[in-house]
Amino acid sequence: MGFDPTVLLNCQIKLLHLTAMIRRQARERRDYLYRKALLLRDASIAEKRAKLKAALASGKPLDPSIANDAELREDFKYDESLPSKGQGKDDEFMDVDDEYALTSGLVDPRPLVTTSRSPSARLSTFAKEIRLLLPTSIRLNRGNLILPDLVSSANAAALTDMVLLHEHRGTPTAITISHLPHGPTASFSLHNVMLRADIPDSSRGTVSESYPHLIFEGFTTKLGKRVVQILKHLFPPREGGGKLGNRVVTFQNREDAIEVRHHVFVRTGYQDVELAEVGPRMTMRLFEIRGGTLEKNAGGDVEWALTQYTRTSRKKDYL
């Protein structure tokens, strides 16, 4: 058989497309890191100006870090970007992390739900129920795909998030939520996981996939608001018009343990409505938030981690 030049041409075209995609992703990441660096710099300047404002108002000596910074005094009085009196300290820096700013409320998220390799039957069932919990998500049987290939495929398919479930001897033990294409990645341990079949008197039948109401309770700190930001962007915004959803998903923080519940509205009378639990039911505990995605070479910085030295003699709630 003679050599077919068409095969070589097709290989060259695929190689060019792959090279262009890699370059585009690298360019997007550089642009994202540059914008984030600018925001961090602006946040640092805003913090210095806030210290200057407090020192001028109280008549106390200036902080040594800003005492010799003459540039802060030039436009201080007429700077409209300064926080107002009713704005808290945590609110000043909530816009520093803008990973969700471009698509929030405009485009429905498309999370990918998958598991660790060779999942048990119970973990596969849990993944199906998480897929039903997130109305616009899709589920993928991972097979032998490694994480870098999985992330590349998700980016190529324009997916917005990856939800990776882990287990130990058939018991779901952890969930990792990674925002695409640049992060952040939040890791939670799972406790007291109950599937729909395990919940007594749970609502049976087909699970509603309407866009749910979201309830976040007990998240008061800056870290807690960061967790809310990560979790709420797994769900699409409520549908407009007269179509109202008939279910609610609750995330309640109790001493850094996030209780997750899923209910539907059941009409029991002409004007009577009750809540019926659907499942799954679980408790999540945050142990790390870092930049970047799931690959080992993503190069993201650790924003927060629960280490063996984090909890001291006095009990402290971080969320």
CSV table of C-alpha atoms in Angstrom, one decimal:
chain,number,residue,atom,x,y,z
A,1,MET,CA,0.0,0.0,0.0
A,2,GLY,CA,1.2,3.5,-0.8
A,3,PHE,CA,1.4,6.3,1.7
A,4,ASP,CA,-1.7,8.4,1.9
A,5,PRO,CA,-0.9,12.1,2.2
A,6,THR,CA,-4.4,12.9,3.5
A,7,VAL,CA,-3.6,11.1,6.8
A,8,LEU,CA,-0.6,13.3,7.3
A,9,LEU,CA,-2.5,16.4,6.4
A,10,ASN,CA,-5.3,15.5,8.9
A,11,CYS,CA,-2.7,14.9,11.7
A,12,GLN,CA,-1.1,18.3,11.0
A,13,ILE,CA,-4.5,20.1,11.1
A,14,LYS,CA,-5.3,18.4,14.4
A,15,LEU,CA,-1.9,19.3,15.8
A,16,LEU,CA,-2.4,22.9,14.8
A,17,HIS,CA,-5.8,23.1,16.4
A,18,LEU,CA,-4.5,21.5,19.6
A,19,THR,CA,-1.6,24.0,19.7
A,20,ALA,CA,-3.9,26.9,19.2
A,21,MET,CA,-6.2,25.7,22.0
A,22,ILE,CA,-3.3,25.4,24.4
A,23,ARG,CA,-2.0,28.8,23.5
A,24,ARG,CA,-5.5,30.3,24.0
A,25,GLN,CA,-5.9,28.7,27.4
A,26,ALA,CA,-2.5,30.0,28.5
A,27,ARG,CA,-3.3,33.5,27.2
A,28,GLU,CA,-6.6,33.5,29.1
A,29,ARG,CA,-4.9,32.3,32.3
A,30,ARG,CA,-2.3,35.1,32.0
A,31,ASP,CA,-5.0,37.7,31.4
A,32,TYR,CA,-7.0,36.4,34.4
A,33,LEU,CA,-3.9,36.4,36.7
A,34,TYR,CA,-3.0,39.9,35.5
A,35,ARG,CA,-6.6,41.2,36.3
A,36,LYS,CA,-6.5,39.6,39.7
A,37,ALA,CA,-3.1,41.1,40.5
A,38,LEU,CA,-4.6,44.5,39.6
A,39,LEU,CA,-7.6,44.0,41.9
A,40,LEU,CA,-5.3,42.9,44.7
A,41,ARG,CA,-3.2,46.0,44.3
A,42,ASP,CA,-6.3,48.2,44.3
A,43,ALA,CA,-7.5,46.4,47.4
A,44,SER,CA,-4.2,47.1,49.1
A,45,ILE,CA,-4.4,50.8,48.3
A,46,ALA,CA,-8.0,50.8,49.5
A,47,GLU,CA,-6.9,49.3,52.8
A,48,LYS,CA,-4.2,51.9,53.3
A,49,ARG,CA,-6.7,54.7,52.5
A,50,ALA,CA,-9.1,53.2,55.1
A,51,LYS,CA,-6.3,53.3,57.7
A,52,LEU,CA,-5.5,56.9,56.8
A,53,LYS,CA,-9.2,57.8,57.1
A,54,ALA,CA,-9.5,56.2,60.5
A,55,ALA,CA,-6.3,57.9,61.7
A,56,LEU,CA,-7.5,61.3,60.5
A,57,ALA,CA,-10.9,60.8,62.2
A,58,SER,CA,-9.6,59.7,65.5
A,59,GLY,CA,-6.5,62.0,65.7
A,60,LYS,CA,-4.2,59.0,66.4
A,61,PRO,CA,-0.7,58.7,64.9
A,62,LEU,CA,-0.6,57.2,61.4
A,63,ASP,CA,0.3,53.6,61.0
A,64,PRO,CA,4.0,53.3,60.1
A,65,SER,CA,3.3,51.4,56.9
A,66,ILE,CA,1.5,54.5,55.5
A,67,ALA,CA,3.1,57.3,57.3
A,68,ASN,CA,5.5,58.1,54.5
A,69,ASP,CA,3.2,57.4,51.6
A,70,ALA,CA,2.4,60.9,50.3
A,71,GLU,CA,0.4,59.7,47.3
A,72,LEU,CA,-2.4,58.5,49.5
A,73,ARG,CA,-3.1,62.1,50.6
A,74,GLU,CA,-3.3,63.6,47.1
A,75,ASP,CA,-6.8,62.6,46.1
A,76,PHE,CA,-8.1,61.2,49.5
A,77,LYS,CA,-10.8,63.8,50.1
A,78,TYR,CA,-12.3,63.5,46.6
A,79,ASP,CA,-12.0,59.7,46.1
A,80,GLU,CA,-15.5,58.2,45.4
A,81,SER,CA,-14.2,54.7,45.6
A,82,LEU,CA,-13.8,54.8,49.4
A,83,PRO,CA,-16.3,52.6,51.3
A,84,SER,CA,-19.3,54.3,52.8
A,85,LYS,CA,-20.0,54.5,56.5
A,86,GLY,CA,-22.4,51.6,56.4
A,87,GLN,CA,-20.0,49.3,54.5
A,88,GLY,CA,-18.3,46.6,56.6
A,89,LYS,CA,-14.7,45.6,56.4
A,90,ASP,CA,-15.6,42.2,54.7
A,91,ASP,CA,-17.6,44.0,52.0
A,92,GLU,CA,-14.6,46.1,50.9
A,93,PHE,CA,-12.8,43.1,49.5
A,94,MET,CA,-15.6,40.9,48.3
A,95,ASP,CA,-15.0,41.9,44.7
A,96,VAL,CA,-11.4,40.9,44.7
A,97,ASP,CA,-12.2,37.4,43.6
A,98,ASP,CA,-14.1,37.9,40.4
A,99,GLU,CA,-14.0,34.3,38.9
A,100,TYR,CA,-17.8,34.3,38.6
A,101,ALA,CA,-18.4,38.0,37.7
A,102,LEU,CA,-18.5,37.6,33.9
A,103,THR,CA,-21.3,35.0,33.8
A,104,SER,CA,-23.1,35.3,37.1
A,105,GLY,CA,-26.9,35.7,36.5
A,106,LEU,CA,-26.4,35.8,32.7
A,107,VAL,CA,-25.5,32.2,31.7
A,108,ASP,CA,-26.8,29.1,33.4
A,109,PRO,CA,-23.9,27.1,35.0
A,110,ARG,CA,-23.1,23.7,33.5
A,111,PRO,CA,-21.4,21.6,36.2
A,112,LEU,CA,-19.9,18.2,35.4
A,113,VAL,CA,-20.6,15.6,38.1
A,114,THR,CA,-18.2,12.6,38.2
A,115,THR,CA,-16.5,10.3,40.6
A,116,SER,CA,-13.1,8.8,41.4
A,117,ARG,CA,-12.1,5.9,39.2
A,118,SER,CA,-13.7,2.4,39.7
A,119,PRO,CA,-16.6,3.8,41.8
A,120,SER,CA,-18.8,1.5,44.0
A,121,ALA,CA,-22.5,1.1,43.3
A,122,ARG,CA,-23.3,3.4,46.3
A,123,LEU,CA,-21.0,6.2,45.0
A,124,SER,CA,-22.5,5.9,41.5
A,125,THR,CA,-26.0,6.3,43.0
A,126,PHE,CA,-24.8,9.2,45.1
A,127,ALA,CA,-23.4,10.9,41.9
A,128,LYS,CA,-26.8,10.4,40.2
A,129,GLU,CA,-28.5,12.1,43.1
A,130,ILE,CA,-26.1,15.0,43.1
A,131,ARG,CA,-26.8,15.3,39.4
A,132,LEU,CA,-30.5,15.6,40.1
A,133,LEU,CA,-29.7,18.1,42.9
A,134,LEU,CA,-28.0,20.5,40.4
A,135,PRO,CA,-30.7,21.0,37.7
A,136,THR,CA,-28.3,22.1,34.8
A,137,SER,CA,-25.5,19.6,35.5
A,138,ILE,CA,-24.5,16.5,33.6
A,139,ARG,CA,-23.0,13.3,34.9
A,140,LEU,CA,-20.1,11.5,33.4
A,141,ASN,CA,-18.9,7.9,33.9
A,142,ARG,CA,-15.2,8.6,34.3
A,143,GLY,CA,-13.8,5.3,33.3
A,144,ASN,CA,-10.0,5.4,33.1
A,145,LEU,CA,-9.7,9.2,32.4
A,146,ILE,CA,-7.0,10.9,34.3
A,147,LEU,CA,-7.7,14.4,35.8
A,148,PRO,CA,-5.7,16.5,33.3
A,149,ASP,CA,-7.6,14.9,30.4
A,150,LEU,CA,-10.9,15.2,32.3
A,151,VAL,CA,-10.3,19.0,32.9
A,152,SER,CA,-9.2,19.5,29.3
A,153,SER,CA,-12.4,17.8,28.0
A,154,ALA,CA,-14.6,19.9,30.3
A,155,ASN,CA,-12.9,23.1,29.2
A,156,ALA,CA,-13.4,22.1,25.5
A,157,ALA,CA,-17.1,21.5,26.2
A,158,ALA,CA,-17.5,24.9,27.8
A,159,LEU,CA,-18.5,23.4,31.2
A,160,THR,CA,-18.4,25.8,34.1
A,161,ASP,CA,-17.6,23.6,37.1
A,162,MET,CA,-16.4,20.1,38.0
A,163,VAL,CA,-17.9,18.2,41.0
A,164,LEU,CA,-15.7,15.3,41.9
A,165,LEU,CA,-16.9,12.7,44.5
A,166,HIS,CA,-14.6,10.5,46.5
A,167,GLU,CA,-15.3,7.4,48.6
A,168,HIS,CA,-13.7,5.0,51.1
A,169,ARG,CA,-15.0,1.4,51.0
A,170,GLY,CA,-18.3,2.3,49.5
A,171,THR,CA,-18.9,5.4,51.7
A,172,PRO,CA,-18.8,8.9,50.2
A,173,THR,CA,-16.1,10.7,52.1
A,174,ALA,CA,-15.3,13.9,50.1
A,175,ILE,CA,-16.5,16.3,47.4
A,176,THR,CA,-14.3,18.6,45.4
A,177,ILE,CA,-15.8,21.6,43.6
A,178,SER,CA,-13.6,23.2,40.9
A,179,HIS,CA,-14.6,26.3,38.9
A,180,LEU,CA,-13.5,26.3,35.3
A,181,PRO,CA,-11.3,27.4,33.6
A,182,HIS,CA,-9.1,29.0,36.3
A,183,GLY,CA,-10.5,28.0,39.7
A,184,PRO,CA,-11.1,28.3,42.6
A,185,THR,CA,-11.2,24.7,43.9
A,186,ALA,CA,-12.9,24.0,47.2
A,187,SER,CA,-12.6,20.6,49.0
A,188,PHE,CA,-15.1,19.4,51.6
A,189,SER,CA,-15.2,16.2,53.6
A,190,LEU,CA,-18.6,14.4,53.7
A,191,HIS,CA,-20.2,13.0,56.8
A,192,ASN,CA,-23.6,11.4,57.6
A,193,VAL,CA,-24.4,10.8,53.9
A,194,MET,CA,-27.9,9.4,53.4
A,195,LEU,CA,-29.2,8.6,49.9
A,196,ARG,CA,-32.8,8.9,49.0
A,197,ALA,CA,-33.5,5.3,49.8
A,198,ASP,CA,-32.0,5.7,53.2
A,199,ILE,CA,-34.2,8.6,54.4
A,200,PRO,CA,-37.3,7.5,56.2
A,201,ASP,CA,-40.6,8.9,54.8
A,202,SER,CA,-38.8,10.7,52.0
A,203,SER,CA,-40.7,11.8,48.9
A,204,ARG,CA,-40.5,9.0,46.3
A,205,GLY,CA,-41.1,9.2,42.6
A,206,THR,CA,-39.5,11.4,40.0
A,207,VAL,CA,-37.3,14.1,41.3
A,208,SER,CA,-38.3,17.6,40.3
A,209,GLU,CA,-35.6,19.4,38.2
A,210,SER,CA,-37.0,22.9,38.5
A,211,TYR,CA,-34.7,25.6,39.5
A,212,PRO,CA,-34.6,25.5,43.3
A,213,HIS,CA,-34.9,28.2,46.0
A,214,LEU,CA,-31.5,28.4,47.8
A,215,ILE,CA,-31.2,29.1,51.5
A,216,PHE,CA,-27.8,29.9,53.0
A,217,GLU,CA,-27.9,30.4,56.8
A,218,GLY,CA,-25.2,31.0,59.3
A,219,PHE,CA,-22.4,32.1,56.9
A,220,THR,CA,-21.3,35.4,58.5
A,221,THR,CA,-17.5,35.7,58.0
A,222,LYS,CA,-15.5,36.5,54.9
A,223,LEU,CA,-14.6,32.9,54.5
A,224,GLY,CA,-18.2,31.9,54.9
A,225,LYS,CA,-19.3,34.3,52.1
A,226,ARG,CA,-16.6,32.9,49.9
A,227,VAL,CA,-18.1,29.4,50.4
A,228,VAL,CA,-21.5,30.7,49.6
A,229,GLN,CA,-20.2,32.2,46.4
A,230,ILE,CA,-18.7,28.9,45.4
A,231,LEU,CA,-21.8,26.9,46.2
A,232,LYS,CA,-24.5,29.2,44.8
A,233,HIS,CA,-22.9,29.4,41.4
A,234,LEU,CA,-23.5,25.6,41.0
A,235,PHE,CA,-27.2,26.5,40.6
A,236,PRO,CA,-28.8,28.5,37.9
A,237,PRO,CA,-30.7,31.7,38.8
A,238,ARG,CA,-34.4,31.3,39.4
A,239,GLU,CA,-36.6,31.2,36.3
A,240,GLY,CA,-38.4,34.4,35.5
A,241,GLY,CA,-42.1,34.8,34.6
A,242,GLY,CA,-44.9,32.9,36.3
A,243,LYS,CA,-43.0,29.6,36.5
A,244,LEU,CA,-42.0,29.1,40.1
A,245,GLY,CA,-39.9,26.2,41.3
A,246,ASN,CA,-41.4,23.7,43.7
A,247,ARG,CA,-38.3,22.7,45.7
A,248,VAL,CA,-35.7,24.3,48.0
A,249,VAL,CA,-32.1,23.4,48.8
A,250,THR,CA,-30.8,24.5,52.2
A,251,PHE,CA,-27.2,25.0,53.3
A,252,GLN,CA,-27.1,25.6,57.0
A,253,ASN,CA,-23.8,26.3,58.8
A,254,ARG,CA,-23.6,24.9,62.4
A,255,GLU,CA,-20.1,25.3,63.9
A,256,ASP,CA,-18.4,25.0,60.5
A,257,ALA,CA,-20.5,21.9,59.6
A,258,ILE,CA,-22.7,22.6,56.6
A,259,GLU,CA,-25.9,20.7,56.7
A,260,VAL,CA,-27.4,20.1,53.3
A,261,ARG,CA,-31.1,19.3,52.8
A,262,HIS,CA,-33.3,19.0,49.7
A,263,HIS,CA,-37.1,19.5,50.0
A,264,VAL,CA,-40.1,19.9,47.7
A,265,PHE,CA,-43.3,21.7,48.3
A,266,VAL,CA,-46.3,19.4,48.7
A,267,ARG,CA,-49.8,20.7,48.6
A,268,THR,CA,-51.9,19.1,51.3
A,269,GLY,CA,-55.0,21.3,51.0
A,270,TYR,CA,-56.4,24.2,49.1
A,271,GLN,CA,-54.2,26.7,50.9
A,272,ASP,CA,-51.9,24.3,52.8
A,273,VAL,CA,-48.4,23.5,51.7
A,274,GLU,CA,-45.8,21.3,53.5
A,275,LEU,CA,-42.2,20.4,52.9
A,276,ALA,CA,-41.3,16.9,52.1
A,277,GLU,CA,-37.6,15.8,52.1
A,278,VAL,CA,-36.3,14.4,48.9
A,279,GLY,CA,-32.6,13.8,49.6
A,280,PRO,CA,-29.8,13.3,49.5
A,281,ARG,CA,-28.8,14.4,53.0
A,282,MET,CA,-25.3,15.1,54.0
A,283,THR,CA,-22.9,17.2,56.2
A,284,MET,CA,-20.0,19.0,54.5
A,285,ARG,CA,-16.9,20.3,56.3
A,286,LEU,CA,-14.6,22.7,54.4
A,287,PHE,CA,-10.9,21.8,54.6
A,288,GLU,CA,-9.3,23.7,51.7
A,289,ILE,CA,-9.8,26.5,49.1
A,290,ARG,CA,-7.1,27.1,46.6
A,291,GLY,CA,-6.8,28.8,43.2
A,292,GLY,CA,-6.4,26.8,40.0
A,293,THR,CA,-8.2,23.7,38.9
A,294,LEU,CA,-7.9,20.0,39.8
A,295,GLU,CA,-4.6,19.3,38.0
A,296,LYS,CA,-1.5,19.0,40.2
A,297,ASN,CA,0.4,21.5,38.0
A,298,ALA,CA,-2.4,24.2,38.0
A,299,GLY,CA,-0.2,26.4,40.2
A,300,GLY,CA,-2.9,27.9,42.3
A,301,ASP,CA,-2.2,29.4,45.7
A,302,VAL,CA,-3.9,28.1,48.8
A,303,GLU,CA,-6.5,30.7,50.0
A,304,TRP,CA,-7.4,28.8,53.2
A,305,ALA,CA,-6.7,25.4,54.6
A,306,LEU,CA,-7.7,23.6,57.8
A,307,THR,CA,-4.4,22.4,59.3
A,308,GLN,CA,-3.6,20.7,62.5
A,309,TYR,CA,-2.5,24.0,64.0
A,310,THR,CA,-5.6,26.0,62.8
A,311,ARG,CA,-7.8,25.1,65.8
A,312,THR,CA,-6.3,26.2,69.1
A,313,SER,CA,-7.4,25.9,72.7
A,314,ARG,CA,-10.3,28.3,72.2
A,315,LYS,CA,-13.1,27.1,69.8
A,316,LYS,CA,-13.4,29.3,66.8
A,317,ASP,CA,-15.9,29.2,64.0
A,318,TYR,CA,-14.4,30.0,60.6
A,319,LEU,CA,-17.6,30.2,58.5
